[in-house]
XYZ file of C-alpha atoms in Angstrom:
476
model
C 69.269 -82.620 -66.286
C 71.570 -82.587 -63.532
C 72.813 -79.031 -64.913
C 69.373 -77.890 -64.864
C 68.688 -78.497 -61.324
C 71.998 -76.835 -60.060
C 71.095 -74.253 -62.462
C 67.536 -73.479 -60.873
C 68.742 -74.221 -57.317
C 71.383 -71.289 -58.183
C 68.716 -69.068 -59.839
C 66.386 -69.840 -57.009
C 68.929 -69.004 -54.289
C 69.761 -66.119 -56.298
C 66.640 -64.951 -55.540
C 65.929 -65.486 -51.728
C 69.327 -63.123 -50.932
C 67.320 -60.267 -53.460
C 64.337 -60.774 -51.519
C 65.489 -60.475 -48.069
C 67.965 -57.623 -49.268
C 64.053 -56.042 -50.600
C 62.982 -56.834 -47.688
C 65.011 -54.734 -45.590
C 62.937 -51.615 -46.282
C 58.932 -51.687 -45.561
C 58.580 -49.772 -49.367
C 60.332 -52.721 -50.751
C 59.306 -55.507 -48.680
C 55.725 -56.684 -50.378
C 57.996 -56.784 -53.717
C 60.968 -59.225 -51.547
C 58.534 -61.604 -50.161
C 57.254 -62.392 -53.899
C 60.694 -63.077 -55.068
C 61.735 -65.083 -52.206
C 58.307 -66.655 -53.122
C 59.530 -67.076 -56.628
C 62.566 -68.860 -55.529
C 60.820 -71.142 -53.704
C 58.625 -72.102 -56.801
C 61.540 -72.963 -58.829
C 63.433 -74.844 -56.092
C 60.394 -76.893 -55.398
C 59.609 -77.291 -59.260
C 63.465 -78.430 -59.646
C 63.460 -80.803 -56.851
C 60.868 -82.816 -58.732
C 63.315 -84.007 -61.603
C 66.240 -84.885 -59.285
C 67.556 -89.113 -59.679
C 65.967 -89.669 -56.214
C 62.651 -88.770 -57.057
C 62.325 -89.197 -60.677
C 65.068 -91.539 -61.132
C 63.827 -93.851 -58.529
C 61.399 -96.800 -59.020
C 58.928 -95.545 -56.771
C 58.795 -92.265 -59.137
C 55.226 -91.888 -59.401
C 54.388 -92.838 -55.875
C 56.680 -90.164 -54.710
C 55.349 -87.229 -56.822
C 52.178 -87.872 -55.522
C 52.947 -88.132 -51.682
C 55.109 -84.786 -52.406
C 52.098 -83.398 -54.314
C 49.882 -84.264 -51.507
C 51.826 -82.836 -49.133
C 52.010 -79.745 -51.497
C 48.234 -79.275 -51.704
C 47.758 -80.297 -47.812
C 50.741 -77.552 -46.428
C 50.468 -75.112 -49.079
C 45.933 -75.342 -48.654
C 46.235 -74.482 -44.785
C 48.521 -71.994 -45.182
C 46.942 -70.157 -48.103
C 43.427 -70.143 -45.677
C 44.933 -69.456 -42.554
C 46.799 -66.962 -44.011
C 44.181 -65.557 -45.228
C 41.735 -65.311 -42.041
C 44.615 -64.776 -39.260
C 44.231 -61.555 -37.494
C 47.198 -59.085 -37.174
C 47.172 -59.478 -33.524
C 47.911 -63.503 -34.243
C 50.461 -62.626 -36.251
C 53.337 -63.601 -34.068
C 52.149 -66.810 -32.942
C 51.428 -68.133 -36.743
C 55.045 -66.622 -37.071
C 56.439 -68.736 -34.221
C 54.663 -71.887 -35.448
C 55.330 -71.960 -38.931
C 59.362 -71.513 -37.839
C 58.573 -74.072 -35.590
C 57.296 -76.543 -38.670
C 60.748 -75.567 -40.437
C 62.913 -76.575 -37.422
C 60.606 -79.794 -37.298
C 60.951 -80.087 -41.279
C 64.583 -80.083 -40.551
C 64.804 -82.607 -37.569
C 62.168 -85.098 -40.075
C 64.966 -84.764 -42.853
C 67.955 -85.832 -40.417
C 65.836 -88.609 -38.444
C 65.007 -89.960 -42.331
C 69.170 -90.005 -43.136
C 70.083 -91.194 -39.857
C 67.731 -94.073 -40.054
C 68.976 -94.931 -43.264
C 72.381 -94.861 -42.415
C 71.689 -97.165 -39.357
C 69.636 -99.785 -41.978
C 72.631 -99.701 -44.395
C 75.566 -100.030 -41.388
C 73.633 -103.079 -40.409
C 73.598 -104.503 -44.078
C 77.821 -104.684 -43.161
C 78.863 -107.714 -42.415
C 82.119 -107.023 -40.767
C 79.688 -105.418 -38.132
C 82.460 -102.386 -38.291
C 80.651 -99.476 -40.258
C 78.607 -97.027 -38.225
C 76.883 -93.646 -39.002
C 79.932 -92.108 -39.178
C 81.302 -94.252 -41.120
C 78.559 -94.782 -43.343
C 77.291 -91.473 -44.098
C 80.857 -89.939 -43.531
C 82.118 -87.501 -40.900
C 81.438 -84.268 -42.589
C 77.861 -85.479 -43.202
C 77.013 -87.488 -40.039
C 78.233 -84.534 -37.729
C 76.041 -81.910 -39.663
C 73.370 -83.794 -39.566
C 73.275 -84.739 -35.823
C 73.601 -81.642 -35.416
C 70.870 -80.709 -37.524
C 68.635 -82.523 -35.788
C 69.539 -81.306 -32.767
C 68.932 -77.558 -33.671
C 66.015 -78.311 -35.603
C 64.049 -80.629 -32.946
C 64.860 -77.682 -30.480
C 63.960 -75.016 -32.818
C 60.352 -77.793 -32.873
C 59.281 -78.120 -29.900
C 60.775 -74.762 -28.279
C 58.813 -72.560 -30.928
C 55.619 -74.632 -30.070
C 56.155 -73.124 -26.472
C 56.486 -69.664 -28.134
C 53.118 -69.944 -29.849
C 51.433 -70.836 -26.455
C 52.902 -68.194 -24.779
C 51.695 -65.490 -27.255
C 48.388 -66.802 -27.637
C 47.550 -66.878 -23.915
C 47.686 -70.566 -23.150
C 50.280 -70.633 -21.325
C 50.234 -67.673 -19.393
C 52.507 -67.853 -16.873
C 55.705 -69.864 -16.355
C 55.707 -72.933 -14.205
C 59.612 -73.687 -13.947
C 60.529 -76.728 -11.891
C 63.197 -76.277 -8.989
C 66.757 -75.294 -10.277
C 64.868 -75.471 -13.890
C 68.465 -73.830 -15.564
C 70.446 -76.520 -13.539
C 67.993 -79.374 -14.708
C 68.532 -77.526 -18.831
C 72.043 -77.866 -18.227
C 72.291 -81.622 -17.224
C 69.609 -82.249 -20.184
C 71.432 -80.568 -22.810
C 74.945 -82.777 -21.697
C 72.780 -85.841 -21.823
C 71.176 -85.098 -25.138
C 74.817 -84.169 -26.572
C 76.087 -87.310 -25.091
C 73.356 -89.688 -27.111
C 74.415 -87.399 -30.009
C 78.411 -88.720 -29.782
C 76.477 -92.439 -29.140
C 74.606 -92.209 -32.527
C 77.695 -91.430 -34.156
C 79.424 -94.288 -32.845
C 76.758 -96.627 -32.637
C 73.801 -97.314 -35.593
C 71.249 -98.095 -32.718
C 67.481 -97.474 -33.734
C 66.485 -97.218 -29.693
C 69.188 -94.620 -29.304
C 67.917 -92.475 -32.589
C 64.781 -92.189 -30.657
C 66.088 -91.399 -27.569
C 68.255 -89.034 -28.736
C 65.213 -86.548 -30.665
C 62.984 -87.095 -27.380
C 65.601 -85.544 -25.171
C 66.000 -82.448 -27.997
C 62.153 -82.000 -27.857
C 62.016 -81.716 -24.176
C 65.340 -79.815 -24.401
C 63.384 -77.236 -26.682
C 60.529 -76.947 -24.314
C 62.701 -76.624 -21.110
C 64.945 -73.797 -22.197
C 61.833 -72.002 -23.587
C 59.526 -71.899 -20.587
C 62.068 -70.168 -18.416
C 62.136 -67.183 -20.888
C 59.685 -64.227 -19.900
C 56.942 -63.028 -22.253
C 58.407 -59.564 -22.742
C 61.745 -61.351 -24.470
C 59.410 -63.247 -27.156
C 60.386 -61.181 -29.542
C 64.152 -62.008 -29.327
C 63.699 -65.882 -28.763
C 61.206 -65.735 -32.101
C 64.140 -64.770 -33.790
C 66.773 -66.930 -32.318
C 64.577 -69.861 -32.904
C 64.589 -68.214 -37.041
C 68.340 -68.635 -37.171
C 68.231 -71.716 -35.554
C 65.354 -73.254 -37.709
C 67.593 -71.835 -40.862
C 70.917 -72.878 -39.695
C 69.435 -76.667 -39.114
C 67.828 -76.338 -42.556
C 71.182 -75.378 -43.952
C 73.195 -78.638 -42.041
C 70.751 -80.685 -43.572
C 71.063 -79.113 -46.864
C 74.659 -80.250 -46.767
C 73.494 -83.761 -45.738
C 71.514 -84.179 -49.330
C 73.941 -82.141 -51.135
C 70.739 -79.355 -51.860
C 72.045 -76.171 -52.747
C 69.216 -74.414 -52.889
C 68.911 -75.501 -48.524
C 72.448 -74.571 -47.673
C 72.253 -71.248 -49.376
C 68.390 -70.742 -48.016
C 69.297 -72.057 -44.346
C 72.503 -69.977 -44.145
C 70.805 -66.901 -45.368
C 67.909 -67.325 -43.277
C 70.612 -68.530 -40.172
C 72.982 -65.511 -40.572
C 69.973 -62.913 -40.518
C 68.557 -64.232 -37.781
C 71.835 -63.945 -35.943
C 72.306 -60.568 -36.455
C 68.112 -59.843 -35.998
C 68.758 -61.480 -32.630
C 71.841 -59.417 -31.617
C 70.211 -56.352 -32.543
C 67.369 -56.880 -30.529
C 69.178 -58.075 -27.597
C 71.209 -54.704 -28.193
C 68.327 -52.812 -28.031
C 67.227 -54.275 -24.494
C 70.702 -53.832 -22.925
C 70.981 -57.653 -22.865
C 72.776 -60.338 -24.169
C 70.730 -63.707 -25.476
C 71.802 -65.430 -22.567
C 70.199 -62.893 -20.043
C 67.387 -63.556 -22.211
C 67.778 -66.871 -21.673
C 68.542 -66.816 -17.958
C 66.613 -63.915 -16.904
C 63.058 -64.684 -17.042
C 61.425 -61.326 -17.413
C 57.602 -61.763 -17.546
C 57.305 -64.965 -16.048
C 56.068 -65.503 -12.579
C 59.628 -65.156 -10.778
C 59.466 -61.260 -12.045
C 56.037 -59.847 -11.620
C 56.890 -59.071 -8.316
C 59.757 -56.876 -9.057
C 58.501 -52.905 -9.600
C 56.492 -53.047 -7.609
C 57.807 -49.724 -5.692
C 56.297 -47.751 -8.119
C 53.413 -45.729 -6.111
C 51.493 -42.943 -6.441
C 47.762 -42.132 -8.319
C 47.047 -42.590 -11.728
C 45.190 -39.242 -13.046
C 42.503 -39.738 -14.975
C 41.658 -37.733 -18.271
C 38.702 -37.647 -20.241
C 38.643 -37.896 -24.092
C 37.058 -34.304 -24.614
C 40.027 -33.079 -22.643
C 42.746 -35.206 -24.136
C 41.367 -34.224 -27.630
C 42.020 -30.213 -26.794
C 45.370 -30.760 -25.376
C 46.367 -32.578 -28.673
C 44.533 -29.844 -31.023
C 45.958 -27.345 -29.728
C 49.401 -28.510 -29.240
C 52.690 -27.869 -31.118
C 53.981 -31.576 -31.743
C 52.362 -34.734 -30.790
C 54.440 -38.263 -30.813
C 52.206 -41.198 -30.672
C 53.645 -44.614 -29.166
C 51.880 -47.553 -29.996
C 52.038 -51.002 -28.525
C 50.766 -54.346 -28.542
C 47.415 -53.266 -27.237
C 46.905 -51.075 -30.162
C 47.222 -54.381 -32.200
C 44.226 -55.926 -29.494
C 42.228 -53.231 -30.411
C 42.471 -52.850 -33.976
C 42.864 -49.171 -33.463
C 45.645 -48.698 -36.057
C 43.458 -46.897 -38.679
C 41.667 -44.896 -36.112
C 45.072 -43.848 -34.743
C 45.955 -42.612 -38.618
C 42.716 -40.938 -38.698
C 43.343 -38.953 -36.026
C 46.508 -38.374 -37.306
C 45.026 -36.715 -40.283
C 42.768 -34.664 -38.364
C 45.898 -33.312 -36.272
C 48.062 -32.400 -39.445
C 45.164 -30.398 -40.573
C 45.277 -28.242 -37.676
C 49.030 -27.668 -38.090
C 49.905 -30.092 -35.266
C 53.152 -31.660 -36.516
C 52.788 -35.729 -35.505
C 55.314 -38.271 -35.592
C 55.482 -42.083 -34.229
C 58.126 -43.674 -32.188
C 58.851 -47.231 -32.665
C 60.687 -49.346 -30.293
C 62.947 -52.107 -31.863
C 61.245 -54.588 -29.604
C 57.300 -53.434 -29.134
C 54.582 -55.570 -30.439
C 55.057 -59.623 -30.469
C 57.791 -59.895 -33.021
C 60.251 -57.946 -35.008
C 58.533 -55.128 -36.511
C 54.945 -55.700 -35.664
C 54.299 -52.342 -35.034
C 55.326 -50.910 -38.447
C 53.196 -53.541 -40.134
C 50.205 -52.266 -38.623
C 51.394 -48.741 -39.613
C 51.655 -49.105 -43.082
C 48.419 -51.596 -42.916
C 46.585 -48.433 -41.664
C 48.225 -46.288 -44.629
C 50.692 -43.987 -41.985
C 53.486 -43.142 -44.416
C 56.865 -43.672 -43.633
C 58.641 -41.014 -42.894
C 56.096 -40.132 -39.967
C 57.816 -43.049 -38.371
C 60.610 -43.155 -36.312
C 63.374 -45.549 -34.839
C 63.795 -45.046 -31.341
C 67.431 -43.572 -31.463
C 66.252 -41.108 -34.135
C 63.085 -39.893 -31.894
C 64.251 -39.808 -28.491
C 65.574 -36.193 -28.313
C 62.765 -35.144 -29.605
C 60.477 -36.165 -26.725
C 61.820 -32.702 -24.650
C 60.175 -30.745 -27.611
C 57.249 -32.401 -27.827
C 53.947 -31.229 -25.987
C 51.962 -34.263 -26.204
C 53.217 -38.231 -25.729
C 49.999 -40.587 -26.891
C 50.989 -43.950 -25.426
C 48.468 -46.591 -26.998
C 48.484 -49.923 -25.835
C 52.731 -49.512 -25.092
C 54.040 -50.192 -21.457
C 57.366 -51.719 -20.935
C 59.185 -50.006 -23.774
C 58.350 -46.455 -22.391
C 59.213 -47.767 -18.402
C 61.123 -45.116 -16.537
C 62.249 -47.781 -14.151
C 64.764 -49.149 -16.865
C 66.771 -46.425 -16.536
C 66.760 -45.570 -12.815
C 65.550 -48.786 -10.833
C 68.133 -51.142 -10.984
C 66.029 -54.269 -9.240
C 63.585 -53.553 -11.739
C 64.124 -57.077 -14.404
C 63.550 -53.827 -17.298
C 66.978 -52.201 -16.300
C 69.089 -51.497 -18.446
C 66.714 -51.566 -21.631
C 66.712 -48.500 -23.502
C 63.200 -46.886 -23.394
C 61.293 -44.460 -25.277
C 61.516 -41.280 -23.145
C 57.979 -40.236 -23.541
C 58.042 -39.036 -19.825
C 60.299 -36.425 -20.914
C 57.225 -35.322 -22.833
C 55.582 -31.675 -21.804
C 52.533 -34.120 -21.410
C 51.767 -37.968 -21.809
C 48.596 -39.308 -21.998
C 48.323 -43.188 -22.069
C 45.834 -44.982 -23.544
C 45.147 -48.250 -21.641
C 42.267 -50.729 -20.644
C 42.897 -50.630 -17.074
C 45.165 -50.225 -13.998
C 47.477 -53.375 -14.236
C 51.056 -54.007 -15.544
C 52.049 -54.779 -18.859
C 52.837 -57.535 -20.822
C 56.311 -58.438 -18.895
C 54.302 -57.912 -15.645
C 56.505 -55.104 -14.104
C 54.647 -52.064 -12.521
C 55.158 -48.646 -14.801
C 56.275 -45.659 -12.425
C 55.131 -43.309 -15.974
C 51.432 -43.987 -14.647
C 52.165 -42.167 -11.684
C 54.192 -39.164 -12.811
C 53.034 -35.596 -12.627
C 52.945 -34.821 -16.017
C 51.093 -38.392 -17.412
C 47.271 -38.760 -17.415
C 44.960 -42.050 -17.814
C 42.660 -42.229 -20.561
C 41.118 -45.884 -19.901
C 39.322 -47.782 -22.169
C 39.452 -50.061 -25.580
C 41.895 -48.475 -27.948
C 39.922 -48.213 -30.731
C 36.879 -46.805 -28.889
C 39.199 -44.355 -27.151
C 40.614 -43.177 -30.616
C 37.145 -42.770 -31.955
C 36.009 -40.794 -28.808
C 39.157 -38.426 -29.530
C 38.661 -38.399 -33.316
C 35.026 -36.928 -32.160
C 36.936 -34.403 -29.592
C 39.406 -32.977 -32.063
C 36.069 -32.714 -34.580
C 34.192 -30.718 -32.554
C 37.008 -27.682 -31.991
């Protein structure tokens, strides 16, 4: 039996590297997330018949609390799934990596209570968790718990931000000074649980890590959510893979290292693409409150165009790139955007998208809604691939996109945006921007693009504002 397990744990780890590897490619993906799925199945099916769940005298009590559990996790997440809007997408994203991180923290506060029960069975009053669970596995899973309570409570603050409850960032005074001296303290009660199996100082020790993951999260800006969603993914798979260790589950360590090491490199890659390293992330603060302020030199009159007009200038015009943005999400205007698409390739107008690495909510929101819509894929673009392009282009659509085609990253260095590369639509023989009204974007820096010569307003709801330019393009 024992062979078995190891066998499916193999199989079933086996299978989540094939379907991330799938995954790497939006024609492959769908096909990825079902064997990852798959591999999940058979890891849960073979945890069933291990010796501490089958072998143990509460057996039957324990297949039913884990098939309880089962029905009650897998239930919500097969209806919420289900109903959840594309525009929620991130913040279901950053709360179910949140309940991993927390499933993580649960499994090391479980071991490390149970190591503090059997070091006070020891009559010599010598053993502690160390000592009772053994360096190797003590360390790990301390730290463990430590990653995994942060990934908790710091992904909860992610999911708040992105769905508008907490809007903008109250930091208390020297709030990076006060992270600092938390994080010292919480590593210090993580040497004292070592050392000493103290139920009071278990406790203390995972309060400090959830207010530790709420601290250094409310200090980050709302325009770096998409890195810190995927920092908090390693994290969540790195504490999964500690703890993995700690049970001697090979299926976890190979899942939570997998998961961990992509993460990583998702995480550098996006910082990459913003000019920034995590800890500017970090440190930073773009899009909260300390920030909005900044850009604000940008002056000038944003021209207004109507949709008739806007739908002529895009008939009639060699190449259009269209930029879309987390407003296009709001608006649901995805399919109206490929519609119009369709319309444009008829008239010979050759149309292309340009995708930022960071626009949208979360790692590759934007091409989701794409291929949701049914835009193939080699209309879309990478941002290093499309950028040279923009000089030969005659028309730059800019729907529901604002910090990732800011001019001031480039040449306003008190802007918090500098340094980011940008989409160059201003480069563009014309950009017309599709927006709701006059105010700044998501990170809450002014856009000097609104106010340049050759870039014209069309306000309004994206989808309605597609429609009216669907009509426009029509009628020629």
């Amino acid at each position: 039996m024992t062979l078995l397990i190891q066998a499916s744990y193999l199989i079933a780890a086996v299978l989540f590297i094939l379907g991330l590897k799938q995954m790497s490619s939006p024609v492959t993906a769908r096909r990825g997330i079902v064997w990852a799925g798959a591999g999940m199945v058979l890891a849960t099916l073979a945890t069933f018949a291990t010796p501490e769940i089958l072998g143990s005298e509460q057996a039957t009590t324990n297949i039913i609390l884990i098939i309880i559990a089962i029905a009650i996790g897998g239930g919500y997440a097969w209806t919420s799934g289900k109903k959840v809007a594309m525009t929620d997408m991130p913040q279901m994203i950053a709360m179910y990596n949140g309940m991993g991180g927390g499933a993580a923290a649960a499994i090391a506060a479980v071991e490390l209570l149970k190591a503090t029960r059997e070091a006070g069975h020891d009559l010599t009053g010598s053993a502690t968790i160390g000592t009772t669970l053994g360096a190797d596995v003590a360390i790990l899973g301390i730290l463990g718990a430590i990653i995994g309570t942060i990934s908790f409570s710091g992904s909860i603050i992610a999911w708040a931000k992105l769905d508008g409850r907490m809007n903008r960032s109250r930091l208390l005074p020297s709030q990076h000074v006060v992270n600092a001296v938390l994080a010292l303290v919480t590593l210090g009660f993580a040497v004292a649980i070592y050392f000493n199996a103290d139920v009071s100082l278990i406790i203390v020790f995972f309060a400090l890590a959830l207010v530790l993951g709420i601290f250094i999260t409310v200090p980050v800006g709302g325009a770096d959510m998409p890195v810190i969603i995927s920092l908090f993914n390693a994290l969540t798979g790195l504490a999964v893979g500690f703890e993995g260790y700690v049970l001697g589950n090979a299926a976890m360590i190979v899942a939570g290292i997998v998961v961990g090491s992509a993460g990583s490199l998702l995480t550098q890659l996006m910082a990459k693409a913003m000019n920034r390293s995590v800890a500017n992330v970090f440190f930073a603060g773009v899009g909260t409150g300390d920030s909005t302020a900044a850009g604000d030199g940008a002056a000038g009159v944003m021209k207004e165009i109507q949709a008739q007009d806007a739908g002529i200038l895009m008939a009639y015009a060699s190449q259009v790139i269209i930029i879309p943005g987390y407003g296009m999400a709001v608006a649901q205007a995805q399919h109206k955007i490929w519609e119009l698409t369709q319309l444009l390739d008829e008239k010979g107008v050759k149309v292309k998208f340009a995708i930022h690495p960071v626009a949208g909510r979360m790692p590759g929101h934007m091409n989701v809604l794409l291929a949701e819509a049914g835009v193939p894929y080699d209309k879309i673009y990478d941002m290093e691939d499309i950028n040279a392009d923009f000089k030969n282009t005659t028309v730059a659509l800019v729907i529901g996109a604002n910090d990732v085609v800011n001019p001031s990253a480039k040449n306003d260095s008190s802007s918090p945006l500098f340094g980011m590369p940008i989409l160059d639509a201003i480069k563009a023989e014309n950009v017309i921007v599709i927006k709701r009204g006059r105010g700044a974007g998501f990170s809450g820096v002014e856009n000097p693009l609104f106010f340049a010569d050759n870039a014209k307003m069309l306000f309004g709801d994206g989808q309605k504002a597609a429609a009216e330019l669907i009509q426009a393009v029509k009628e020629l």
